[in-house]
Structures are given as C-alpha cells and as structure tokens.
CSV table of C-alpha atoms in Angstrom, one decimal:
chain,number,residue,atom,x,y,z
A,1,PHE,CA,0.1,0.2,0.0
A,2,ALA,CA,2.5,2.5,0.8
A,3,THR,CA,4.6,1.6,-2.4
A,4,HIS,CA,1.4,1.9,-4.2
A,5,SER,CA,0.8,5.5,-2.6
A,6,LEU,CA,4.6,6.6,-3.3
A,7,LEU,CA,3.9,6.0,-7.3
A,8,ARG,CA,0.9,7.9,-7.2
A,9,ALA,CA,2.2,10.9,-5.5
A,10,LEU,CA,5.2,11.3,-7.8
A,11,PRO,CA,4.9,12.9,-10.8
A,12,PRO,CA,6.6,11.4,-13.7
A,13,VAL,CA,9.8,13.1,-14.5
A,14,ASN,CA,12.4,10.5,-14.9
A,15,THR,CA,11.9,6.9,-16.7
A,16,ILE,CA,13.6,3.6,-15.5
A,17,LEU,CA,14.3,1.1,-18.2
A,18,LEU,CA,14.0,-2.7,-16.5
A,19,GLN,CA,15.0,-5.9,-18.2
A,20,PRO,CA,11.8,-8.5,-17.2
A,21,ARG,CA,14.4,-11.3,-16.7
A,22,ILE,CA,16.1,-9.6,-14.0
A,23,ARG,CA,14.0,-9.6,-10.5
A,24,PRO,CA,12.0,-6.8,-12.1
A,25,LEU,CA,10.1,-6.2,-8.9
A,26,SER,CA,12.6,-5.8,-6.7
A,27,LEU,CA,15.0,-3.3,-8.7
A,28,ALA,CA,11.9,-1.3,-9.7
A,29,LEU,CA,11.1,-0.7,-5.9
A,30,ARG,CA,14.7,-0.2,-5.3
A,31,ALA,CA,15.1,2.3,-8.3
A,32,ILE,CA,11.9,3.9,-7.0
A,33,ALA,CA,13.3,4.2,-3.3
A,34,VAL,CA,17.0,5.4,-4.6
A,35,SER,CA,15.3,8.0,-6.8
A,36,ALA,CA,12.6,9.5,-4.3
A,37,VAL,CA,15.6,9.7,-1.6
A,38,ALA,CA,17.7,11.7,-4.2
A,39,GLY,CA,14.3,14.0,-4.9
A,40,PHE,CA,14.1,12.7,-8.5
A,41,PRO,CA,10.8,11.2,-8.8
A,42,SER,CA,10.8,8.3,-11.4
A,43,THR,CA,8.1,6.1,-13.2
A,44,VAL,CA,9.0,2.7,-14.3
A,45,ARG,CA,8.3,1.0,-17.7
A,46,TRP,CA,9.2,-2.4,-19.0
A,47,SER,CA,11.9,-2.5,-21.7
A,48,ARG,CA,9.9,-5.2,-23.8
A,49,PRO,CA,6.9,-7.6,-22.9
A,50,LEU,CA,7.5,-11.0,-21.6
A,51,THR,CA,7.9,-13.8,-24.4
A,52,MET,CA,9.4,-16.9,-22.7
A,53,ALA,CA,7.9,-20.1,-23.5
A,54,ALA,CA,6.3,-22.3,-20.9
A,55,PRO,CA,8.4,-25.8,-20.4
A,56,SER,CA,6.9,-28.8,-21.7
A,57,PRO,CA,4.5,-31.1,-19.7
A,58,SER,CA,5.7,-34.7,-18.7
A,59,ARG,CA,6.1,-37.2,-21.5
A,60,ARG,CA,4.3,-39.4,-19.1
A,61,ILE,CA,1.0,-37.1,-19.3
A,62,ILE,CA,1.5,-36.7,-22.8
A,63,ARG,CA,1.4,-40.3,-23.7
A,64,THR,CA,-1.7,-40.5,-21.6
A,65,ASP,CA,-4.9,-40.9,-23.4
A,66,ASP,CA,-7.3,-37.7,-23.8
A,67,PRO,CA,-10.3,-38.2,-22.0
A,68,CYS,CA,-13.1,-39.2,-24.3
A,69,ILE,CA,-15.9,-38.0,-21.7
A,70,VAL,CA,-14.3,-34.8,-22.3
A,71,THR,CA,-14.2,-34.8,-25.9
A,72,MET,CA,-18.0,-35.8,-25.6
A,73,GLN,CA,-19.1,-33.0,-23.5
A,74,LYS,CA,-17.1,-30.8,-25.8
A,75,MET,CA,-18.9,-32.2,-28.9
A,76,MET,CA,-22.5,-31.7,-27.1
A,77,ARG,CA,-21.4,-28.1,-26.4
A,78,GLY,CA,-21.4,-27.4,-30.0
A,79,THR,CA,-24.8,-28.8,-30.7
A,80,ASP,CA,-28.3,-27.4,-29.4
A,81,GLY,CA,-30.8,-30.1,-28.1
A,82,ILE,CA,-28.4,-33.1,-28.1
A,83,LEU,CA,-29.5,-36.1,-26.3
A,84,SER,CA,-26.9,-38.4,-24.7
A,85,LEU,CA,-26.8,-42.0,-24.6
A,86,ALA,CA,-22.7,-41.7,-23.9
A,87,GLN,CA,-21.8,-40.8,-20.2
A,88,GLY,CA,-22.6,-43.7,-17.7
A,89,ILE,CA,-24.7,-42.0,-15.3
A,90,VAL,CA,-28.3,-42.6,-14.1
A,91,HIS,CA,-31.3,-40.1,-14.3
A,92,TRP,CA,-32.4,-40.4,-10.7
A,93,LYS,CA,-31.5,-38.5,-7.8
A,94,PRO,CA,-30.1,-39.5,-4.5
A,95,PRO,CA,-32.8,-40.8,-2.0
A,96,ALA,CA,-34.2,-38.4,0.4
A,97,THR,CA,-32.3,-40.3,3.2
A,98,ALA,CA,-29.3,-39.0,1.6
A,99,THR,CA,-30.4,-35.6,0.9
A,100,ASN,CA,-31.7,-35.1,4.4
A,101,ALA,CA,-28.6,-36.0,5.6
A,102,ALA,CA,-26.6,-33.5,3.8
A,103,ALA,CA,-29.0,-30.8,4.7
A,104,GLN,CA,-28.3,-32.0,8.1
A,105,ALA,CA,-24.7,-31.9,8.0
A,106,LEU,CA,-24.5,-28.1,6.9
A,107,GLN,CA,-25.3,-27.2,10.2
A,108,GLU,CA,-22.9,-29.5,12.0
A,109,GLY,CA,-19.4,-27.8,12.9
A,110,ASP,CA,-17.4,-31.4,12.0
A,111,THR,CA,-18.3,-31.2,8.1
A,112,ASN,CA,-16.2,-28.0,7.6
A,113,SER,CA,-13.1,-30.0,9.0
A,114,TYR,CA,-10.6,-32.7,8.0
A,115,CYS,CA,-11.6,-36.4,9.1
A,116,ALA,CA,-9.3,-39.2,9.2
A,117,ASP,CA,-7.8,-39.7,5.8
A,118,ASP,CA,-9.7,-42.9,5.4
A,119,GLY,CA,-13.0,-41.5,6.0
A,120,LEU,CA,-15.3,-40.8,8.8
A,121,VAL,CA,-15.3,-43.7,11.6
A,122,ALA,CA,-19.3,-44.1,11.5
A,123,PHE,CA,-19.6,-44.2,7.7
A,124,ARG,CA,-16.6,-46.6,7.5
A,125,ASP,CA,-18.3,-49.0,10.1
A,126,ALA,CA,-21.5,-48.7,8.3
A,127,LEU,CA,-19.5,-50.0,4.7
A,128,LYS,CA,-17.9,-52.8,6.8
A,129,GLN,CA,-21.1,-53.9,7.7
A,130,LYS,CA,-22.3,-53.7,4.2
A,131,LEU,CA,-19.5,-55.7,2.9
A,132,ARG,CA,-20.3,-58.9,5.5
A,133,GLU,CA,-23.9,-58.8,5.2
A,134,GLU,CA,-24.0,-58.2,1.2
A,135,ASN,CA,-20.9,-59.3,-0.1
A,136,GLY,CA,-19.4,-61.7,2.3
A,137,MET,CA,-16.6,-60.1,3.0
A,138,THR,CA,-15.4,-60.2,6.7
A,139,LYS,CA,-11.1,-59.6,6.3
A,140,SER,CA,-11.1,-56.3,4.3
A,141,ASP,CA,-10.6,-53.1,5.7
A,142,VAL,CA,-12.1,-49.8,3.9
A,143,MET,CA,-10.8,-46.6,2.9
A,144,VAL,CA,-13.4,-43.8,1.7
A,145,THR,CA,-12.3,-42.2,-1.6
A,146,SER,CA,-13.4,-39.2,-3.7
A,147,GLY,CA,-15.0,-41.6,-6.2
A,148,SER,CA,-14.2,-45.2,-7.3
A,149,ASN,CA,-12.0,-43.4,-10.2
A,150,GLN,CA,-9.7,-42.1,-7.3
A,151,ALA,CA,-9.8,-45.4,-5.5
A,152,TYR,CA,-8.3,-47.0,-8.8
A,153,MET,CA,-5.6,-44.2,-9.0
A,154,ASN,CA,-4.5,-44.8,-5.2
A,155,LEU,CA,-4.0,-48.4,-6.3
A,156,ALA,CA,-2.1,-48.1,-9.4
A,157,ILE,CA,0.2,-45.7,-7.5
A,158,SER,CA,0.8,-48.1,-4.7
A,159,LEU,CA,1.0,-51.8,-6.6
A,160,LEU,CA,2.7,-50.6,-9.7
A,161,ASP,CA,6.3,-49.4,-10.6
A,162,GLU,CA,7.4,-48.1,-14.0
A,163,GLY,CA,7.4,-51.1,-16.5
A,164,ASP,CA,5.2,-53.6,-14.4
A,165,GLY,CA,2.8,-55.3,-16.4
A,166,ALA,CA,-0.9,-54.6,-15.9
A,167,VAL,CA,-3.8,-56.4,-17.5
A,168,LEU,CA,-6.7,-55.0,-19.1
A,169,PHE,CA,-9.5,-57.1,-20.8
A,170,ALA,CA,-10.6,-54.8,-24.1
A,171,PRO,CA,-13.4,-53.5,-24.3
A,172,TYR,CA,-11.8,-51.7,-21.1
A,173,TYR,CA,-13.0,-48.7,-18.9
A,174,PHE,CA,-10.8,-46.2,-20.3
A,175,ASN,CA,-10.0,-44.1,-17.0
A,176,HIS,CA,-8.5,-47.4,-15.9
A,177,ALA,CA,-5.9,-47.4,-19.1
A,178,MET,CA,-5.4,-43.5,-18.3
A,179,ALA,CA,-4.5,-44.1,-14.6
A,180,LEU,CA,-2.1,-47.2,-15.8
A,181,GLN,CA,-0.6,-45.1,-18.3
A,182,MET,CA,0.1,-42.1,-15.8
A,183,THR,CA,2.1,-44.4,-13.4
A,184,SER,CA,4.2,-45.7,-16.6
A,185,ALA,CA,2.9,-49.0,-16.1
A,186,GLU,CA,3.1,-51.4,-19.1
A,187,ILE,CA,-0.9,-52.1,-20.3
A,188,VAL,CA,-0.9,-55.7,-21.5
A,189,ILE,CA,-4.3,-56.1,-23.4
A,190,GLY,CA,-6.5,-59.7,-22.6
A,191,LYS,CA,-8.5,-61.0,-25.1
A,192,VAL,CA,-12.0,-61.8,-24.6
A,193,ASP,CA,-14.5,-64.5,-25.9
A,194,GLN,CA,-17.6,-63.7,-28.1
A,195,ALA,CA,-19.5,-62.8,-25.1
A,196,LEU,CA,-16.9,-60.5,-23.9
A,197,LEU,CA,-15.8,-62.6,-20.9
A,198,PRO,CA,-12.4,-62.5,-20.3
A,199,ASP,CA,-10.3,-65.6,-21.4
A,200,LEU,CA,-8.6,-67.3,-18.4
A,201,GLU,CA,-6.4,-69.7,-20.9
A,202,TRP,CA,-4.9,-66.7,-22.0
A,203,LEU,CA,-4.5,-65.1,-19.1
A,204,GLU,CA,-2.9,-68.4,-17.4
A,205,GLN,CA,-0.4,-68.2,-20.3
A,206,ARG,CA,0.4,-64.9,-19.9
A,207,LEU,CA,1.1,-64.9,-16.4
A,208,LYS,CA,3.3,-67.7,-17.1
A,209,ALA,CA,5.4,-65.9,-19.8
A,210,THR,CA,9.0,-65.3,-19.2
A,211,SER,CA,8.8,-62.7,-22.2
A,212,GLY,CA,7.2,-59.2,-21.9
A,213,PRO,CA,6.9,-57.0,-18.8
A,214,LYS,CA,6.0,-59.1,-15.7
A,215,ILE,CA,2.3,-58.9,-14.8
A,216,LYS,CA,1.5,-57.2,-11.4
A,217,MET,CA,-1.8,-56.5,-11.7
A,218,VAL,CA,-5.2,-57.8,-13.2
A,219,THR,CA,-8.2,-55.8,-13.7
A,220,LEU,CA,-11.6,-57.0,-13.8
A,221,VAL,CA,-14.9,-54.8,-14.0
A,222,ASN,CA,-18.0,-56.8,-12.6
A,223,PRO,CA,-20.4,-56.1,-14.3
A,224,GLY,CA,-18.5,-54.6,-17.0
A,225,ASN,CA,-17.9,-51.2,-18.2
A,226,PRO,CA,-18.1,-51.1,-21.2
A,227,SER,CA,-18.9,-54.6,-22.0
A,228,GLY,CA,-22.2,-54.6,-19.8
A,229,VAL,CA,-21.6,-58.3,-19.1
A,230,MET,CA,-22.1,-60.0,-15.3
A,231,LEU,CA,-18.9,-62.1,-14.5
A,232,PRO,CA,-19.4,-65.8,-13.4
A,233,PRO,CA,-18.4,-66.4,-9.7
A,234,ALA,CA,-16.5,-69.5,-11.1
A,235,LEU,CA,-14.8,-67.0,-13.4
A,236,LEU,CA,-13.6,-64.7,-10.5
A,237,ALA,CA,-12.2,-67.7,-8.5
A,238,LYS,CA,-10.3,-69.0,-11.3
A,239,ALA,CA,-8.7,-65.7,-12.0
A,240,GLN,CA,-7.8,-64.9,-8.2
A,241,GLN,CA,-6.4,-68.6,-7.8
A,242,LEU,CA,-4.2,-67.9,-11.0
A,243,CYS,CA,-3.1,-64.4,-10.2
A,244,ASP,CA,-2.2,-65.7,-6.7
A,245,GLN,CA,-0.1,-68.6,-8.1
A,246,ALA,CA,1.8,-65.7,-10.3
A,247,GLY,CA,2.1,-63.0,-7.4
A,248,ALA,CA,-0.2,-60.8,-9.1
A,249,TRP,CA,-2.8,-58.7,-7.5
A,250,LEU,CA,-6.4,-58.9,-8.8
A,251,VAL,CA,-8.2,-55.6,-8.8
A,252,CYS,CA,-12.1,-56.0,-8.9
A,253,ASP,CA,-14.3,-52.8,-9.9
A,254,ASN,CA,-17.8,-53.2,-8.5
A,255,ALA,CA,-19.2,-49.9,-9.2
A,256,TYR,CA,-22.2,-51.2,-10.6
A,257,GLU,CA,-23.0,-54.2,-8.1
A,258,TYR,CA,-26.7,-53.5,-7.7
A,259,PHE,CA,-27.1,-53.2,-11.6
A,260,SER,CA,-28.1,-57.0,-12.3
A,261,TYR,CA,-30.9,-58.3,-13.9
A,262,GLU,CA,-32.0,-61.9,-12.4
A,263,PRO,CA,-35.4,-61.6,-13.7
A,264,ASP,CA,-33.8,-61.7,-17.1
A,265,GLY,CA,-31.9,-64.8,-16.4
A,266,ALA,CA,-28.4,-62.9,-15.9
A,267,PRO,CA,-26.7,-64.2,-13.3
A,268,PRO,CA,-26.6,-62.1,-9.9
A,269,HIS,CA,-23.3,-59.9,-8.8
A,270,THR,CA,-20.7,-61.8,-6.5
A,271,CYS,CA,-17.7,-60.7,-4.8
A,272,LEU,CA,-14.5,-62.4,-3.8
A,273,GLU,CA,-12.0,-62.0,-0.9
A,274,ALA,CA,-8.2,-63.0,-0.9
A,275,PRO,CA,-4.8,-61.6,0.3
A,276,ASN,CA,-4.3,-60.6,-3.1
A,277,VAL,CA,-7.7,-59.2,-3.9
A,278,VAL,CA,-8.4,-55.5,-3.9
A,279,ASN,CA,-12.1,-54.9,-4.4
A,280,LEU,CA,-13.4,-51.3,-5.4
A,281,PHE,CA,-17.0,-49.7,-5.1
A,282,SER,CA,-19.1,-46.6,-5.5
A,283,PHE,CA,-22.4,-44.7,-4.8
A,284,SER,CA,-22.2,-42.8,-7.9
A,285,LYS,CA,-24.3,-44.7,-9.9
A,286,SER,CA,-26.5,-46.6,-7.7
A,287,PHE,CA,-27.7,-44.0,-5.5
A,288,GLY,CA,-27.6,-41.3,-8.2
A,289,MET,CA,-24.6,-39.3,-6.3
A,290,MET,CA,-22.2,-39.0,-9.2
A,291,GLY,CA,-21.5,-35.3,-8.2
A,292,TRP,CA,-20.7,-36.2,-4.6
A,293,ARG,CA,-17.6,-38.3,-5.6
A,294,ILE,CA,-17.9,-41.0,-3.1
A,295,GLY,CA,-16.2,-45.0,-3.5
A,296,TYR,CA,-14.1,-46.9,-1.2
A,297,ILE,CA,-11.6,-49.6,-1.3
A,298,ALA,CA,-12.1,-52.9,0.5
A,299,TYR,CA,-8.3,-54.4,1.0
A,300,PRO,CA,-6.7,-56.9,2.6
A,301,GLU,CA,-5.3,-56.4,6.1
A,302,GLY,CA,-1.9,-56.0,6.2
A,303,PRO,CA,1.0,-53.5,5.0
A,304,LEU,CA,-0.8,-52.4,1.8
A,305,GLY,CA,-3.1,-50.1,3.8
A,306,GLY,CA,0.0,-47.6,4.9
A,307,GLU,CA,1.0,-47.4,1.3
A,308,LEU,CA,-2.6,-46.5,0.4
A,309,PHE,CA,-2.3,-44.1,3.1
A,310,LYS,CA,0.3,-42.3,1.8
A,311,VAL,CA,-1.7,-41.6,-1.5
A,312,GLN,CA,-4.5,-40.7,0.0
A,313,ASP,CA,-3.0,-37.9,2.4
A,314,THR,CA,-1.1,-36.5,-0.6
A,315,VAL,CA,-4.0,-36.4,-3.2
A,316,PRO,CA,-7.5,-35.6,-1.2
A,317,ILE,CA,-6.2,-35.7,2.4
A,318,CYS,CA,-9.5,-36.9,3.0
A,319,PRO,CA,-12.9,-37.7,1.3
A,320,PRO,CA,-15.4,-34.6,1.4
A,321,VAL,CA,-17.0,-35.0,5.0
A,322,ILE,CA,-20.5,-33.6,3.6
A,323,SER,CA,-20.6,-36.2,0.9
A,324,GLN,CA,-19.7,-39.2,3.1
A,325,LYS,CA,-22.4,-37.8,5.6
A,326,ALA,CA,-25.0,-38.0,2.5
A,327,ALA,CA,-23.6,-41.4,1.8
A,328,LEU,CA,-24.1,-42.7,5.3
A,329,GLY,CA,-27.5,-41.1,4.9
A,330,ALA,CA,-28.2,-43.2,1.6
A,331,MET,CA,-27.4,-46.5,2.9
A,332,GLU,CA,-30.8,-46.0,5.1
A,333,SER,CA,-32.3,-46.4,2.1
A,334,GLY,CA,-30.0,-49.1,0.9
A,335,ARG,CA,-30.0,-51.7,-1.8
A,336,ALA,CA,-33.8,-52.2,-2.0
A,337,TRP,CA,-34.2,-48.7,-3.2
A,338,VAL,CA,-31.3,-49.0,-5.6
A,339,LYS,CA,-32.9,-52.0,-6.8
A,340,GLU,CA,-36.2,-50.4,-7.3
A,341,GLN,CA,-34.4,-47.7,-9.5
A,342,VAL,CA,-32.5,-50.7,-11.4
A,343,ALA,CA,-36.1,-52.2,-12.3
A,344,GLY,CA,-37.2,-49.2,-13.8
A,345,LEU,CA,-34.6,-49.3,-16.3
A,346,SER,CA,-36.3,-52.5,-18.0
A,347,GLU,CA,-37.8,-50.5,-20.4
A,348,SER,CA,-35.2,-48.2,-21.8
A,349,LYS,CA,-33.2,-51.2,-21.9
A,350,LYS,CA,-35.4,-53.1,-24.2
A,351,LEU,CA,-36.1,-50.1,-26.1
A,352,ILE,CA,-32.2,-49.3,-27.2
A,353,ARG,CA,-31.4,-53.2,-27.4
A,354,GLY,CA,-34.2,-53.2,-29.9
A,355,VAL,CA,-33.1,-50.2,-31.8
A,356,LEU,CA,-29.8,-51.8,-32.1
A,357,GLU,CA,-30.8,-55.1,-33.1
A,358,GLU,CA,-33.1,-53.6,-35.7
A,359,THR,CA,-30.6,-51.4,-37.3
A,360,LEU,CA,-27.3,-53.6,-36.8
A,361,GLY,CA,-28.6,-57.0,-36.6
A,362,LYS,CA,-29.0,-59.0,-33.4
A,363,GLU,CA,-25.8,-61.1,-33.5
A,364,ASN,CA,-24.0,-57.8,-33.5
A,365,ILE,CA,-25.3,-56.6,-29.7
A,366,LEU,CA,-23.6,-57.7,-27.1
A,367,GLY,CA,-24.0,-57.2,-23.3
A,368,GLY,CA,-26.9,-56.3,-21.2
A,369,SER,CA,-26.4,-59.1,-18.5
A,370,GLY,CA,-25.0,-56.3,-15.9
A,371,ALA,CA,-24.3,-52.5,-15.4
A,372,ILE,CA,-26.2,-50.2,-18.1
A,373,TYR,CA,-24.3,-50.3,-21.2
A,374,LEU,CA,-24.8,-52.5,-24.5
A,375,MET,CA,-21.7,-53.0,-27.2
A,376,ALA,CA,-22.9,-52.6,-30.6
A,377,LYS,CA,-20.6,-53.9,-33.5
A,378,LEU,CA,-20.8,-51.4,-36.6
A,379,PRO,CA,-21.0,-52.9,-40.3
A,380,ALA,CA,-18.2,-53.4,-42.2
A,381,THR,CA,-19.0,-50.0,-44.6
A,382,SER,CA,-18.8,-47.7,-41.4
A,383,HIS,CA,-16.0,-49.3,-39.2
A,384,ASP,CA,-14.6,-46.1,-38.3
A,385,ASP,CA,-16.5,-45.6,-34.5
A,386,VAL,CA,-15.0,-42.4,-34.3
A,387,ALA,CA,-16.5,-40.8,-37.3
A,388,VAL,CA,-19.8,-42.5,-36.8
A,389,VAL,CA,-20.1,-40.8,-33.1
A,390,GLU,CA,-19.6,-37.3,-34.8
A,391,TYR,CA,-22.0,-38.1,-37.3
A,392,LEU,CA,-24.5,-39.1,-35.1
A,393,ALA,CA,-23.9,-36.0,-32.9
A,394,LYS,CA,-23.8,-33.8,-35.4
A,395,GLN,CA,-26.3,-34.9,-37.9
A,396,HIS,CA,-28.9,-36.5,-35.4
A,397,LYS,CA,-28.3,-34.9,-32.2
A,398,VAL,CA,-27.6,-38.3,-30.1
A,399,CYS,CA,-24.1,-39.0,-28.5
A,400,VAL,CA,-22.7,-42.5,-27.7
A,401,ILE,CA,-19.3,-43.6,-26.9
A,402,PRO,CA,-16.8,-44.7,-29.5
A,403,GLY,CA,-15.4,-48.4,-28.9
A,404,ALA,CA,-11.8,-47.2,-29.9
A,405,ALA,CA,-11.9,-45.2,-26.5
A,406,CYS,CA,-12.3,-48.8,-25.0
A,407,GLY,CA,-9.7,-50.4,-27.0
A,408,PHE,CA,-12.6,-52.1,-29.0
A,409,PRO,CA,-12.4,-50.1,-32.5
A,410,GLY,CA,-15.5,-51.0,-34.7
A,411,TYR,CA,-18.2,-50.9,-31.9
A,412,ILE,CA,-20.1,-48.1,-29.9
A,413,ARG,CA,-20.9,-48.3,-26.4
A,414,VAL,CA,-24.7,-47.2,-25.8
A,415,CYS,CA,-26.0,-46.4,-22.3
A,416,TYR,CA,-29.2,-46.8,-21.5
A,417,SER,CA,-29.7,-45.4,-18.0
A,418,ASN,CA,-29.0,-41.8,-18.2
A,419,LEU,CA,-32.3,-40.2,-19.7
A,420,LYS,CA,-36.0,-40.7,-18.3
A,421,PRO,CA,-38.1,-43.1,-20.2
A,422,ASP,CA,-39.9,-40.7,-22.3
A,423,VAL,CA,-36.7,-38.7,-23.4
A,424,CYS,CA,-35.2,-42.0,-23.8
A,425,GLU,CA,-37.6,-42.8,-26.6
A,426,GLU,CA,-36.8,-39.6,-28.2
A,427,ALA,CA,-33.3,-40.6,-28.2
A,428,ALA,CA,-33.8,-44.1,-29.6
A,429,ARG,CA,-35.8,-42.7,-32.4
A,430,ARG,CA,-32.9,-40.3,-33.1
A,431,LEU,CA,-30.2,-43.5,-33.0
A,432,ARG,CA,-32.4,-45.7,-35.1
A,433,GLN,CA,-32.6,-43.0,-37.7
A,434,GLY,CA,-28.8,-42.0,-37.4
A,435,LEU,CA,-28.2,-46.0,-37.6
A,436,THR,CA,-30.0,-46.7,-40.6
A,437,SER,CA,-28.7,-44.1,-42.8
A,438,LEU,CA,-24.8,-44.6,-41.8
A,439,PRO,CA,-22.3,-43.4,-44.3
A,440,ALA,CA,-19.5,-45.5,-45.4
A,441,THR,CA,-16.5,-44.6,-43.2
C-alpha cells in the first residue's frame, strides 16, 4: 500500500528501463526508493514484454490418452438439443435419506473440517457391515475415496512400478487405462471370448510367460464397463487363483454391483476376498450421487493399508465430509431402494437394445447382463467408430461412445440409464434414424 501511494504521489519526471528477466519487481522498488531519496521522482516501464515459452508437460502425461468423456461433452456443447446415450450416469436423484443427511450436515461444525484420511469412522463401520452382509467379505479394511476412479488411482500408484505389467481386458474402462498410463505401467491387453468374458486360458499363459513385462496387476470390472457383462463366480475364483500363483494382484471394480438383472436370467453379482484381491465400490451410479464423489476400497488387512494412506494423504487428504454424511444417509435407503430404480430401467434397456438389433443385427449386440451398457458392432462399411459417433452427434443429435476409446474399435458403447424413459424414447428414435442411414467411413 505504501509503495502504491508513493507511485501515485510522484510525478512522471524520470523513466527507469528494466529488463524483465532480472528480478523486475525488486529492482523497480529499489530504483523508486533511491530516486525518491535523491529527489528525482521516477516512473517505471518495461523495456519489452515477457516472451518466455512455458516448459513442456511430462512425457508420461502427454502419452496418456485424452479423456473421451470430455471430448463427448465438448461435442455436445456445440450442438443444441443433443441427447446423450454416452456418459455412464443414471437419471435418478439420491434418495431423500441422503439429501436430508446432507442438509443436516450443513449445520454440523465437523462438516467443515478434515476427517480421518480413510473416512468418517461411522461411515466406515457402516461400509464394513454392508460388506459382511451383502458381499460376504469379513477380512477387508476400508478406505473411503473421492469416487471409485480415485480409488483405482490410489491402487495404481501403490501397487505398480514403472514397467510393471498390468492386464486390462478389452473392451476396457478408459479411465483405468489412463490411470495405468500415468503410472508408466506397461498395459497388456487381454483377450475375451465372443460374449466379452475374459479369456482365462490366455491369462494363465500370459502370467506364466517369461518374455514381456511381468504381470503385477490384473483388473476385472464386474459387471463390465463398457461390456455390460456380469462375471460368473467361477470365473472370478479362477482368476484369483491364477493371479495368486503368479504373485499378482487382482483388482475387482464393482461400481455397478447393484445393476444385475436376475429376472432376465442373468447371474447375480458376487465378490470374492483373498490376500491378493482388492475390491472397489462406488455410490455414484447406484444412489444417483455422481457429483458427490464417493467410492471406497476394500483391501486385505496388512501392509497395503499403510501404502494407500501415503497416496490418500497426498491427493485428497480425506474424502469430502458432507459427501460421506450424505452417503451414510443413502445407506439407510439401501440396496432395496437402488434395486427399485434399476428395475425401472427395463423398458429403456429393451427399447435401446431393440433399436440396435433392428439396425445392426441381433448377433452384433453384446452385453446387457449387468451394468448399464450395450456394445454394438458397426457394419464393415462404417467401421470407423469415431467418425460414426461424430456423425450421430452432428447429424442426428444423439451421442454415444466410440469403441476405440475402450480399446475396441469398430464398436460403439450405448448407455440406457442416463435419460428418463420419455426422453429415452426420443433418443432411441434419433439413434434408429442415424444408424439406418450410416455413411461409409
């Protein structure tokens, strides 16, 4: 303030030329002070503008894929009235028990403070009880995270060194691939069968291989994103056994655990627990709490916990307290409330599947036994899935995800949960119109 007042008080008699790379502010203040003492009022101007180029980002982050959801969001911003069957979200709001708990939390002083790095004690206790009663898991500790994406990032940093092999089965979840790229792990793409189930014979051979990066971590998404396939319990058990024999971690992402379709003949969701298995969970889709960013890691008791705390304390410090209190409130409504919402997806799912089968052929539509996605194979004449996605968005105002973003070119991922049924009908009409008139790509 004193310097500012001095500058305003002194008339512009002398001008001091400064070189901007040589501590400009300190030299300017020193020159003003000297001139003022000597009785020679001065003003300051730069001799030339700053033109230094910014250093480059890391090679590691440059090599990381661009986020396809951000690309889709930008595409939607440029087109008025576009309907999204792209981003994996649900159309319902959190239950009243969650929003009431959040409103109460605003009046509580501890909501404004940090909590324990791994989450509120009451919330973690409730999650452990849920794991015991619903998932049959009794020997796992819990760390609450800002969504299950952050949970996976915590694990990637804690479990992998540069050059370690990490298996993803294509079609894979694109954010998993990005997390592994950011840690400089070597991604090894696993094979799947015609139903998009992981090929465990391939996994067994790859885990035994002496060439290529040694596999340190295998990721399974159950039910699959983007495959929409529920994994059978026997497959999970076999994958755990193979990883254990090879000294590898098995990471199971259960973000869509409640999105099972037993009335349609699909298998229920199951978990497994073992010293080499880490499970991830999320409140985002099930309770309609995408923006609240709450997920959690269920990890084996032992030394891994201390390593996870290093990442947790560095990145979020702790998950948002108000979000945890809201999630604890959501648990009062529980699984039954979520399953009621999921049952309401049946018509939209049937509608979207019908459009895809009608336009692309029943044999080309995969998934549907779990989660909220269908994978559709494009015709050979329109195999460029990225170009097809752009065409559908720009010409027919309906947005989907290109399979190439999931390591599965020639396909599109379609989400049937993000629009209310009446709006989904219009999106389905546009999708039918667009797929019926696909240009050659």
